Coordinates of C-alpha atoms in Angstrom, one line a residue:
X253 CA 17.2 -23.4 -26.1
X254 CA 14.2 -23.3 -23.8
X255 CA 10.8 -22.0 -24.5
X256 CA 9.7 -19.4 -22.8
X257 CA 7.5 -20.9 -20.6
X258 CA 9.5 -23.1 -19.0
X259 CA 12.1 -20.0 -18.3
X260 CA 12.0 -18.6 -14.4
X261 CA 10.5 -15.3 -14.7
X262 CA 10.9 -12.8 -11.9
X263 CA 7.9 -10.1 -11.9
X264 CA 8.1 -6.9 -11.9
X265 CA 10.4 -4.4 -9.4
X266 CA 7.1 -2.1 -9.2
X267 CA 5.1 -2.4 -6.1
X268 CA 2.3 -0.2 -6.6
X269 CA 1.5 -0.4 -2.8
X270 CA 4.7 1.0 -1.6
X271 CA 4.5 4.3 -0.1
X272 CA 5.0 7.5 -2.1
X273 CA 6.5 10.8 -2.0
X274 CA 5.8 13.6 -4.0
X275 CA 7.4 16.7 -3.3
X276 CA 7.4 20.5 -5.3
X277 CA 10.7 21.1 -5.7
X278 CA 9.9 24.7 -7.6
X279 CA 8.1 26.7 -10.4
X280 CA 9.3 27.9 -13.9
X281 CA 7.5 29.8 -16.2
X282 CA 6.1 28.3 -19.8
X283 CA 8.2 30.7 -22.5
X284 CA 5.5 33.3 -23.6
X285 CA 2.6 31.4 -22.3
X286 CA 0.9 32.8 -18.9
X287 CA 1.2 29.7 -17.4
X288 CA 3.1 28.0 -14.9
X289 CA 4.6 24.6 -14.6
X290 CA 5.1 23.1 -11.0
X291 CA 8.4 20.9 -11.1
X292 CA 7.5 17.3 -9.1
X293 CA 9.9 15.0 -7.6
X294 CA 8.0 11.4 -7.4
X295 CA 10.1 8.7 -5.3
X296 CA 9.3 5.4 -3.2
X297 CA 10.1 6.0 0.4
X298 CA 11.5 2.5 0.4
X299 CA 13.6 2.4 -2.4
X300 CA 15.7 5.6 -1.9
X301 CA 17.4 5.3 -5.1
X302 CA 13.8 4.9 -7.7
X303 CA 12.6 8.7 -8.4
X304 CA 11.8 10.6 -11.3
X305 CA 10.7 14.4 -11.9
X306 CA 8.2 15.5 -13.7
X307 CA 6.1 19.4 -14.7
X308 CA 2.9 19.7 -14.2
X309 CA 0.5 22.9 -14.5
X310 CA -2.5 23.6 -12.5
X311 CA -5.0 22.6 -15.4
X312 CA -3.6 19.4 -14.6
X313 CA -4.1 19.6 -11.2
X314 CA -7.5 20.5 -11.5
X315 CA -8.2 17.7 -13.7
X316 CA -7.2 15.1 -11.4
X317 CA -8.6 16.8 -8.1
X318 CA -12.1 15.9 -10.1
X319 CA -11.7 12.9 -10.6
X320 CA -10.8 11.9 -7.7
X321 CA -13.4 14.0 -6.1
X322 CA -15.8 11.7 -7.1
X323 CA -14.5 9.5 -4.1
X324 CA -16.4 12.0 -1.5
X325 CA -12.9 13.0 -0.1
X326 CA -11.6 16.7 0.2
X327 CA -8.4 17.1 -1.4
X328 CA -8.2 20.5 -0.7
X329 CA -7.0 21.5 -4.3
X330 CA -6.5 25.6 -4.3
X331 CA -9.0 27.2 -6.2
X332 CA -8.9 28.6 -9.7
X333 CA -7.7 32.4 -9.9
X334 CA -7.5 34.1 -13.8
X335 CA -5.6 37.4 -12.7
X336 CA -2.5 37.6 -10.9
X337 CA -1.3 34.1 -11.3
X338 CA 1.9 34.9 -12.4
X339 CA 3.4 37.3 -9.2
X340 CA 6.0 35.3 -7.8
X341 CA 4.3 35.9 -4.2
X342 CA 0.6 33.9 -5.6
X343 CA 2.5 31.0 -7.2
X344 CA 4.4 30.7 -4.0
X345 CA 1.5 30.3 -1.7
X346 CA -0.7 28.2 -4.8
X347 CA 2.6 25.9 -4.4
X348 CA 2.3 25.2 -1.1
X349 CA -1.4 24.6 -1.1
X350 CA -0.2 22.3 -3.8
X351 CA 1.8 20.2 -1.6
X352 CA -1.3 19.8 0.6
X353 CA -3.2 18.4 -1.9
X354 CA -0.2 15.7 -3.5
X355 CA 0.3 14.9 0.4
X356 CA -3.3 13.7 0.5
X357 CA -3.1 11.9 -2.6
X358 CA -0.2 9.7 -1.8
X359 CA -1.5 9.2 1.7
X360 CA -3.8 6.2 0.4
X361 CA -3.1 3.2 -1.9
X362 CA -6.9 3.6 -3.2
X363 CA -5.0 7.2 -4.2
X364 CA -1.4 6.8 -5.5
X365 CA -2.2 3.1 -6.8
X366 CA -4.7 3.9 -9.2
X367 CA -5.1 4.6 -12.7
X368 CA -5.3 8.9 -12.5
X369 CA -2.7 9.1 -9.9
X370 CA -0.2 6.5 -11.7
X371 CA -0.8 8.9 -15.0
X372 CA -0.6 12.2 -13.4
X373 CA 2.6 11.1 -11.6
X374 CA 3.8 9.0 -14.9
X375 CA 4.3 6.0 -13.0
X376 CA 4.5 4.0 -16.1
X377 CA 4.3 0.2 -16.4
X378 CA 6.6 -1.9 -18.3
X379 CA 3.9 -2.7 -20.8
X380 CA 0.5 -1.5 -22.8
X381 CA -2.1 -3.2 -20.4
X382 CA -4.5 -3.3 -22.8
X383 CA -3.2 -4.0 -25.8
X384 CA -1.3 -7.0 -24.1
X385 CA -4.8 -8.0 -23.0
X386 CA -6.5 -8.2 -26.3
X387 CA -3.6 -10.1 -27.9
X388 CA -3.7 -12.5 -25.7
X389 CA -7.8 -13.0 -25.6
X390 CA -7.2 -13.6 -29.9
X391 CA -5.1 -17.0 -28.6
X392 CA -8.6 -18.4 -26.9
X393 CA -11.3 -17.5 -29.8
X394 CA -14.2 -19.1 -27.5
X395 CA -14.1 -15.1 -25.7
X396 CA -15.5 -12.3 -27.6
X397 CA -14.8 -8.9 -26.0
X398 CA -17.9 -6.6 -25.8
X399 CA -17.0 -4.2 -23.8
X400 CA -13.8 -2.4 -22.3
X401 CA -14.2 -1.3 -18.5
X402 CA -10.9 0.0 -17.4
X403 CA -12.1 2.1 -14.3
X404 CA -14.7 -0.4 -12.6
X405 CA -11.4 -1.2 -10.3
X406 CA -9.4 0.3 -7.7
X407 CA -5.5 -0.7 -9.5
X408 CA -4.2 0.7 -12.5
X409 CA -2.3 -2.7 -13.3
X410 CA -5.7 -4.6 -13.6
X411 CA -8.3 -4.5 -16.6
X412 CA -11.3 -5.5 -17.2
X413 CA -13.7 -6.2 -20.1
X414 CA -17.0 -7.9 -20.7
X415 CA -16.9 -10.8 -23.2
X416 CA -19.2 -12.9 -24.1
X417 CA -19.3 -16.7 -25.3
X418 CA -22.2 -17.8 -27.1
X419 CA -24.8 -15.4 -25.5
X420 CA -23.8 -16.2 -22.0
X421 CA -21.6 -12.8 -20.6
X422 CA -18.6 -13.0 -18.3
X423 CA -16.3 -10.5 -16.4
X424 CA -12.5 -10.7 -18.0
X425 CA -9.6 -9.4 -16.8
X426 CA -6.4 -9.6 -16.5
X427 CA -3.3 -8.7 -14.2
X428 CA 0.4 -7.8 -14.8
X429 CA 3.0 -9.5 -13.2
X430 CA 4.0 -8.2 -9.9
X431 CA 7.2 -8.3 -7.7
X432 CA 6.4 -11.5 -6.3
X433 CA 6.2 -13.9 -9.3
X434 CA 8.7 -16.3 -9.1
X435 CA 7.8 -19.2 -11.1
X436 CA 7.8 -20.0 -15.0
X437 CA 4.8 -19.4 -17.4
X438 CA 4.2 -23.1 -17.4
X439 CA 4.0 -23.3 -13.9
X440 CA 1.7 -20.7 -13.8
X441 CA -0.1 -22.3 -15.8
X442 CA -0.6 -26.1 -14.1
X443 CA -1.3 -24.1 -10.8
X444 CA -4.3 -21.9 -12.6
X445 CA -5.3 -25.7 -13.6
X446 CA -5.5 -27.2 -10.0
X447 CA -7.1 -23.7 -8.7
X448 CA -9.7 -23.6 -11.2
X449 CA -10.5 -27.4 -10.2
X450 CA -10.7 -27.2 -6.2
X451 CA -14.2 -27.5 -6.0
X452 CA -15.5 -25.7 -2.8
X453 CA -18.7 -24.2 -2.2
X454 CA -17.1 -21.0 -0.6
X455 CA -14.7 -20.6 -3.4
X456 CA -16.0 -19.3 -7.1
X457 CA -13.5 -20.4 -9.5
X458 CA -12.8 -19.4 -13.0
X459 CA -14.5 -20.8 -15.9
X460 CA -11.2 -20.2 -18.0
X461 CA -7.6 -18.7 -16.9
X462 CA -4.1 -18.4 -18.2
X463 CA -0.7 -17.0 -17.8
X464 CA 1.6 -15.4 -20.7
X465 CA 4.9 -13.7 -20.8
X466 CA 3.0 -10.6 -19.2
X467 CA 0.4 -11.3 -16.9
X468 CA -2.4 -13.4 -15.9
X469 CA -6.1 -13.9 -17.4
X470 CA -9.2 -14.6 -15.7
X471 CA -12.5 -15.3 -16.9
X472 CA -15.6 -15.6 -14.6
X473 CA -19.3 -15.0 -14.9
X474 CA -21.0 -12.1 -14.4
X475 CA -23.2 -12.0 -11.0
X476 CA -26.2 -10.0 -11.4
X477 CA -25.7 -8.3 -8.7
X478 CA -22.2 -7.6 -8.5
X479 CA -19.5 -8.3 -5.2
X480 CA -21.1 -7.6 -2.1
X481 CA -19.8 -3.8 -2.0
X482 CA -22.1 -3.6 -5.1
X483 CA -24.6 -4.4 -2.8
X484 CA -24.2 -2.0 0.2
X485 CA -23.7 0.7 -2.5
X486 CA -26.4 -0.3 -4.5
X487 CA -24.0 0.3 -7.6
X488 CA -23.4 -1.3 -11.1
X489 CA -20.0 -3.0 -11.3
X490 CA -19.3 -1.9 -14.4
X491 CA -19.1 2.1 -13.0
X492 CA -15.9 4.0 -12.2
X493 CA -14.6 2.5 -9.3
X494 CA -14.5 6.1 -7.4
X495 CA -17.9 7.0 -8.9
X496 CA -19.9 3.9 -7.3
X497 CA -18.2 4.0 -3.9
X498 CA -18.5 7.5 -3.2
X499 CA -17.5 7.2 0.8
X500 CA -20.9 10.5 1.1
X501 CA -23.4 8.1 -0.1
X502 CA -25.5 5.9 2.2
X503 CA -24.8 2.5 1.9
X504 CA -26.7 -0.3 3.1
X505 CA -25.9 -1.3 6.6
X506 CA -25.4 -4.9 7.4
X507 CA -27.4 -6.7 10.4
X508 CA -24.8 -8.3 12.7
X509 CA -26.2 -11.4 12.3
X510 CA -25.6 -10.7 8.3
X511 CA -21.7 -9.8 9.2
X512 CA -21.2 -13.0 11.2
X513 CA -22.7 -14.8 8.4
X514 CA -20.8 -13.4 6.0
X515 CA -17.5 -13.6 7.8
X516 CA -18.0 -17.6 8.9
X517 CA -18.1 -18.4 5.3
X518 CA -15.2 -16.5 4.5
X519 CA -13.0 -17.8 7.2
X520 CA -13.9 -21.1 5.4
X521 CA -13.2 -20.4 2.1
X522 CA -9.5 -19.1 4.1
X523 CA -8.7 -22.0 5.1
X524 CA -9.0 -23.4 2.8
X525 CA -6.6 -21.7 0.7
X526 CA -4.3 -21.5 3.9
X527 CA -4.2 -25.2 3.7
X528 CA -3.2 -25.3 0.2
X529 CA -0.5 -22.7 0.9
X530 CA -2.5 -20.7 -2.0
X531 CA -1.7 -17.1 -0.4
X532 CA -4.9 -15.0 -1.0
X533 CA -4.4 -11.7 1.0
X534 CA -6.7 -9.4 -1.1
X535 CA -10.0 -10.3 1.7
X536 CA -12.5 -7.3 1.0
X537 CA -16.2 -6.5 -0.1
X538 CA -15.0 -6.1 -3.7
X539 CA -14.1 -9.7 -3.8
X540 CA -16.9 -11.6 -2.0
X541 CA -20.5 -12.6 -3.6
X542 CA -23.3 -13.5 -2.0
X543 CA -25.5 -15.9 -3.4
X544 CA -28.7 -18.1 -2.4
X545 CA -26.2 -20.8 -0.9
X546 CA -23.5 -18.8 0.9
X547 CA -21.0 -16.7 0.1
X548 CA -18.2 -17.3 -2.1
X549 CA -14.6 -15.3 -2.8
X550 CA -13.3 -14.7 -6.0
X551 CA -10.1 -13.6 -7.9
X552 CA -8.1 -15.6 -5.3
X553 CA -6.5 -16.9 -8.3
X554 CA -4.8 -13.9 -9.2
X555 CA -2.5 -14.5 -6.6
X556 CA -0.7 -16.1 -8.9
X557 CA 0.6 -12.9 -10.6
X558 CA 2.6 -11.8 -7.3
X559 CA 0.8 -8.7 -7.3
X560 CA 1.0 -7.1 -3.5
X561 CA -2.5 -7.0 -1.6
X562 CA -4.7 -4.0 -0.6
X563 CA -3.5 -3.8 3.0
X564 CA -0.1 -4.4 2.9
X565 CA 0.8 -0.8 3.7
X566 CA -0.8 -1.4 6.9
X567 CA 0.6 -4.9 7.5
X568 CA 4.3 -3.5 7.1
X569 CA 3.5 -1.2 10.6
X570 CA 2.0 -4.4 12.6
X571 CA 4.9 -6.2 14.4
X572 CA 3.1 -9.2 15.0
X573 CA 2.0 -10.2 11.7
X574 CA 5.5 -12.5 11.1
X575 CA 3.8 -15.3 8.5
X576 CA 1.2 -15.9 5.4
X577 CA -1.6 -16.8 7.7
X578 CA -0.6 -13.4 10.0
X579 CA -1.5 -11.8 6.7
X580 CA -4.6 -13.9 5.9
X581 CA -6.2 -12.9 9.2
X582 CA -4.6 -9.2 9.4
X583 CA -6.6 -9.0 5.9
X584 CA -9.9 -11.1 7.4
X585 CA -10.1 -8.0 10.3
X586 CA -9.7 -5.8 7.6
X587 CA -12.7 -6.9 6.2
X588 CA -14.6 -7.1 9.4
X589 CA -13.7 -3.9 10.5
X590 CA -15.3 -2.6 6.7
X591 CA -18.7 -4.6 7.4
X592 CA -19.0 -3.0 10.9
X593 CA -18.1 0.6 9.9
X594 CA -18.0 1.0 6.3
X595 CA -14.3 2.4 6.0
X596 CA -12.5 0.7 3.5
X597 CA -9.7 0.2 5.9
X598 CA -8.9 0.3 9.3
X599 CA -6.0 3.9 10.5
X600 CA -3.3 2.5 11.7
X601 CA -3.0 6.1 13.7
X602 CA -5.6 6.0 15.7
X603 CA -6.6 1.7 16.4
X604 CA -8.0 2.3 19.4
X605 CA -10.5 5.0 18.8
X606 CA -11.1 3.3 15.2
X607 CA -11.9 0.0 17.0
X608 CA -14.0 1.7 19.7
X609 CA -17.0 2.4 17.0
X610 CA -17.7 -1.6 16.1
X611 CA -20.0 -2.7 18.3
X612 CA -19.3 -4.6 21.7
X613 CA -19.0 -8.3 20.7
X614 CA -16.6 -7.4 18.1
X615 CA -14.0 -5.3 19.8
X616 CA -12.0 -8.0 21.4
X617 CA -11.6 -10.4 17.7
X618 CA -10.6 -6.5 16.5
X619 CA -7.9 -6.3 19.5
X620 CA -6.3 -9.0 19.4
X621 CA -5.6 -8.6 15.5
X622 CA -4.8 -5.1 15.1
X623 CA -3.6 -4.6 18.8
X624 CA -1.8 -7.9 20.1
X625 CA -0.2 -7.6 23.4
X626 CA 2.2 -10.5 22.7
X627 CA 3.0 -9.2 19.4
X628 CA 1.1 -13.1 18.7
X629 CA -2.0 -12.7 16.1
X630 CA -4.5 -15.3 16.8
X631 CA -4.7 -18.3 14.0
X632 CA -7.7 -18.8 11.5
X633 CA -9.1 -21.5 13.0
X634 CA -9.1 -19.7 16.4
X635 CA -11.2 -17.0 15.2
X636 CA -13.6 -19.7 12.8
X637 CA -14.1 -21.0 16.5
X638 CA -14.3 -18.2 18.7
X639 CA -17.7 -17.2 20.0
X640 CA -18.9 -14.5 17.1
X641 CA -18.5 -17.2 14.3
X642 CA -18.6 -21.0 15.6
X643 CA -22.6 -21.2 15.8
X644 CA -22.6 -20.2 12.3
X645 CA -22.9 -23.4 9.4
X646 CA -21.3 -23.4 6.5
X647 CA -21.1 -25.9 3.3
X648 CA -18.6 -28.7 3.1
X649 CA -16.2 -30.1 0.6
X650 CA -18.0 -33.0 -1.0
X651 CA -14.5 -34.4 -0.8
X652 CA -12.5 -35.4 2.3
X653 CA -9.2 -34.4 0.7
X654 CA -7.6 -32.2 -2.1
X655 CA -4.7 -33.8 -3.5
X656 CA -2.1 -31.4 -5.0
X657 CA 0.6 -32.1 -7.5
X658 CA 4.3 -32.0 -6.4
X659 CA 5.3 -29.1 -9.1
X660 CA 2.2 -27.4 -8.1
X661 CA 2.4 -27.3 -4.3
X662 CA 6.8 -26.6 -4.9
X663 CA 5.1 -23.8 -7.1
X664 CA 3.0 -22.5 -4.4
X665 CA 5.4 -23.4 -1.7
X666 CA 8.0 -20.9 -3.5
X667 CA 5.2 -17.5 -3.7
X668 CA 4.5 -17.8 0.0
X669 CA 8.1 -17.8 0.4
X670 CA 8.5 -15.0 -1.9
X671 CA 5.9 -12.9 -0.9
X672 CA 6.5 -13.3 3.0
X673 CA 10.6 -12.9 2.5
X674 CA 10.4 -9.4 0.5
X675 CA 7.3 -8.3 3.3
X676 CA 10.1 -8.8 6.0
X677 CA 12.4 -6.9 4.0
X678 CA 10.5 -4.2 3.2
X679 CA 9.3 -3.8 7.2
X680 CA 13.0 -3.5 8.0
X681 CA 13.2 -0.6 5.8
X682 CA 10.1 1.3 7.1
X683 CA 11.7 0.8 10.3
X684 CA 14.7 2.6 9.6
X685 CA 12.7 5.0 7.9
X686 CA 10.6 5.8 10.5
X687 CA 13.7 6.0 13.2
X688 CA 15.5 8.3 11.0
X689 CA 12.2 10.5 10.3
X690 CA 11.5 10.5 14.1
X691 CA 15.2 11.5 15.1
X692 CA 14.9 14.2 12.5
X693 CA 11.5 15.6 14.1
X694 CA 13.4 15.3 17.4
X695 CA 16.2 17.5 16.1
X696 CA 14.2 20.3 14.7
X697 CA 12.1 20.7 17.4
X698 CA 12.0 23.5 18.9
X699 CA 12.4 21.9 22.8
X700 CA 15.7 20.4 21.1
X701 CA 16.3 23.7 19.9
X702 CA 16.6 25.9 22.9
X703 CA 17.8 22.9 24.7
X704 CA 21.0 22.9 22.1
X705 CA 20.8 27.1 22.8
X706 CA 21.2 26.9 26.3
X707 CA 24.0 24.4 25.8
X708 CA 26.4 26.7 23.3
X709 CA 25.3 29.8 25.6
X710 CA 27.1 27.9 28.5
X711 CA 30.0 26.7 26.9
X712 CA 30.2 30.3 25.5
X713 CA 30.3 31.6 29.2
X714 CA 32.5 29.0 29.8
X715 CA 35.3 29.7 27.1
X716 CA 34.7 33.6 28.1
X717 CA 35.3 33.0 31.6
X718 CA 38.3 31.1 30.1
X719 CA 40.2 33.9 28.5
X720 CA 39.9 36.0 31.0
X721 CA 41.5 33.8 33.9
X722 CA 44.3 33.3 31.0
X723 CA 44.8 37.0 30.2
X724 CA 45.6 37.3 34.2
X725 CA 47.5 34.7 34.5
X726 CA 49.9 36.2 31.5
X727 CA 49.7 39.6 32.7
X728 CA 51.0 38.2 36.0
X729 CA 53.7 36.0 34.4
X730 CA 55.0 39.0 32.4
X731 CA 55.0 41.3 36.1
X732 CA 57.2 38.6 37.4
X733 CA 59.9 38.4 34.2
X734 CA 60.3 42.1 34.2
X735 CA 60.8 42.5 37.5
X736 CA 63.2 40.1 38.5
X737 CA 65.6 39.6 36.1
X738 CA 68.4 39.1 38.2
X739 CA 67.3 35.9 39.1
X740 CA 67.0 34.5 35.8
X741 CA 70.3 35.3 35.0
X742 CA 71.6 34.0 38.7
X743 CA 69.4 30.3 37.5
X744 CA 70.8 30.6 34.1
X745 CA 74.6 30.4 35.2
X746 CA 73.8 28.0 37.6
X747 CA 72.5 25.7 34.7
X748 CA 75.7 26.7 32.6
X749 CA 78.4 25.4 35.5

């Protein structure tokens, strides 16, 4: 029998990113209590056949609208009223205002993807995230957990803790398995190896990492300052992630000599991992530090885990992002567009009016990204050289070469595949769900309407016009019989003889 590690293990069917729907399907009163439950149905738009139901009352409603009101955004959440809750007529109107409010909420993967959205909408996980974690830090006594931070991040499948070793401190944490692992624990593991041993000056590897049965382990210091969203916030990374990135607070705004910097030495540190087929599509503020050398992106290594990236929801509606590195640099505009504005991500409703507030130099990088003519996204190296970024230095390899082992590169080699096969599987369903949704909207509106009025009304006057020429017609054929019935018997004998 084999061991477990060396067993292919597919990752979970959960992809937190996909999009959500959650619709109030009606109301029932709570047996003597005066209170109200709202009955929920929760399904993925792309996976008609995953949805659950689920009661909720507007306690809990409230609960959730606050704490995700610490993100700055309006939810819109109905307000509180003590008497008269229970008339039919007020629940009715409270449930529609409801629906507003879970519109908004799954309108954003920062929203539906996190940890109070995934518990109010019981979007449960196939296992205890951190009691798996702490189980698996007693196998590697050199880490001592100090603290538990479950909230400093933005998905409910990671966790983080502070743990120490001697009395230096670190930044643990760990990641589920997503829907895109496809490769065996001890894979995993000998491709954690070669990552953690790449060397770059634009890359900050792990100090320790591994992979289990359920998920993936990192361990990296702790930067005193935090990412570089800590930074322009001015926050402490170990704060609720909601809390510290309040979008109403004024964050510090980048010189654009700063963002070109920044930008050149991430484009590096891309491709690099492009070139070693190491699929890192997570390219944001929250995973970048800047230090006295450079800067330097982090938890690329998580990767590994097959967990789906930040912006996929918005690479799924770009029809020219058709490969790993259309991803990496869809992601890298991302993050351009976030040092130039601020917005966590870039509306895909509205490109041209988003793209319109970056300043001048940058609109045409932004363009040909997010708004390709040729439906062709321009490669890394094209935009490391392209006039914003090729006057800027950055640090090289020591080494001419990075060598990578056969079972690690097949390894590698079969997550990009992964990961760019389900993408183009999952487009083809938002397509058809976006044709049908559009040929419904055409239907019942109300130009389609009275154009489909006007259509009965004629064939109405048509059919009426109808019956009458048919009740003359009969009318004249039944003149004729009784009139003349001496000539049907005179045709009748002559059909006889």
């Amino acid at each position: 029998m084999k061991s477990s590690g060396s067993v292919m293990m597919q990752g979970s069917s959960n992809d937190v990113t996909l999009p959500l729907r959650a619709t109030i399907t009606g109301w029932k009163l709570v047996g003597n209590h005066v209170k109200a439950e709202y009955v929920i149905e929760v399904e993925k738009l792309l996976e008609k056949k995953v949805s659950h139901k689920i009661q909720r009352r507007y306690a809990e409603f409230s609960s959730l609208s606050k704490t995700l009101e610490k993100f700055g955004i309006s939810l819109g959440l109905p307000p509180k009223k003590v008497f008269g809750n229970l008339k039919e007529e007020f629940i009715d109107k409270r449930k529609a205002a409801l629906q507003k409010f879970l519109d908004v909420i799954c309108s954003h993967v920062l929203f539906y993807a996190g940890h109070a959205v995934t518990e109010f909408l019981r979007l449960y996980y196939p296992i205890e995230l951190k009691e798996w974690t702490l189980l698996s830090v007693r196998s590697h006594p050199e880490w001592f957990v100090h603290q538990y931070r479950p909230y400093c991040g933005w998905r409910a499948e990671k966790q983080y803790f502070e743990v120490t070793s001697g009395k230096a401190t670190f930044v643990l944490s760990s990641i589920r398995y997503g829907p895109d692992r496809c490769a065996t624990m001890d894979q995993l593991n000998s491709a954690l190896d070669f990552i953690r041993n790449i060397n770059n000056p634009h890359l900050k590897e792990c100090v320790s990492s591994w992979a289990d049965n359920n998920g993936i382990v990192l361990v990296r210091p702790v930067s005193s300052c935090g990412t570089l969203r800590d930074r322009l916030y001015k926050s402490d990374w170990r704060g609720d992630f909601y809390a510290k990135y309040n979008v109403e607070l004024s964050a510090c705004s980048l010189q654009l000599t700063d963002v070109r910097f920044i930008c050149r030495h991430v484009l590096e540190a891309l491709l690099v991992l492009c070139a070693l087929s190491i699929p890192f599509l997570d390219v944001h503020s929250g995973n970048v530090l800047v230090t006295d050398e450079g800067c330097e992106l982090i938890d690329f290594d998580q990767v590994l885990a097959g967990q789906p990236n930040i912006h996929r929801p918005s690479m799924l509606k770009n029809a020219a992002v058709n490969s790993i590195e259309d991803m990496m640099v869809f992601s890298f505009g991302e993050f351009l567009f976030e040092l130039l504005t601020g917005f966590f991500s870039l509306p895909m409703e509205a490109l041209n009016d988003e793209i319109d507030l970056v300043p001048d130099q940058f609109r045409p990088l932004l363009k040909s990204i997010f708004l390709s003519e040729n439906r062709k996204l321009p490669t890394l190296l094209e935009v490391a050289s392209s006039d914003l970024f090729v006057d800027i230095p950055v640090a090289r390899m020591n080494r001419r070469e990075v060598r990578i082992p056969s079972h690690v590169k097949t390894t590698l080699d079969a997550l990009c595949s992964q990961i760019l096969e389900r993408f183009q599987t999952d487009r083809n369903k938002l397509n058809i769900m976006r044709k049908e949704q559009k040929m419904q909207k055409f239907i019942f509106s109300e130009s389609e309407r009275q154009r489909r009025k006007q259509i009965i009304k004629k064939e109405q006057m048509s059919q009426s016009k109808g019956n009458k020429v048919g009740e003359t017609q009969g009318a004249s054929l039944i003149d004729s019989a009784t009139t003349s019935p001496v000539t049907e018997q005179v045709s009748n004998s002559e059909m006889v003889q």
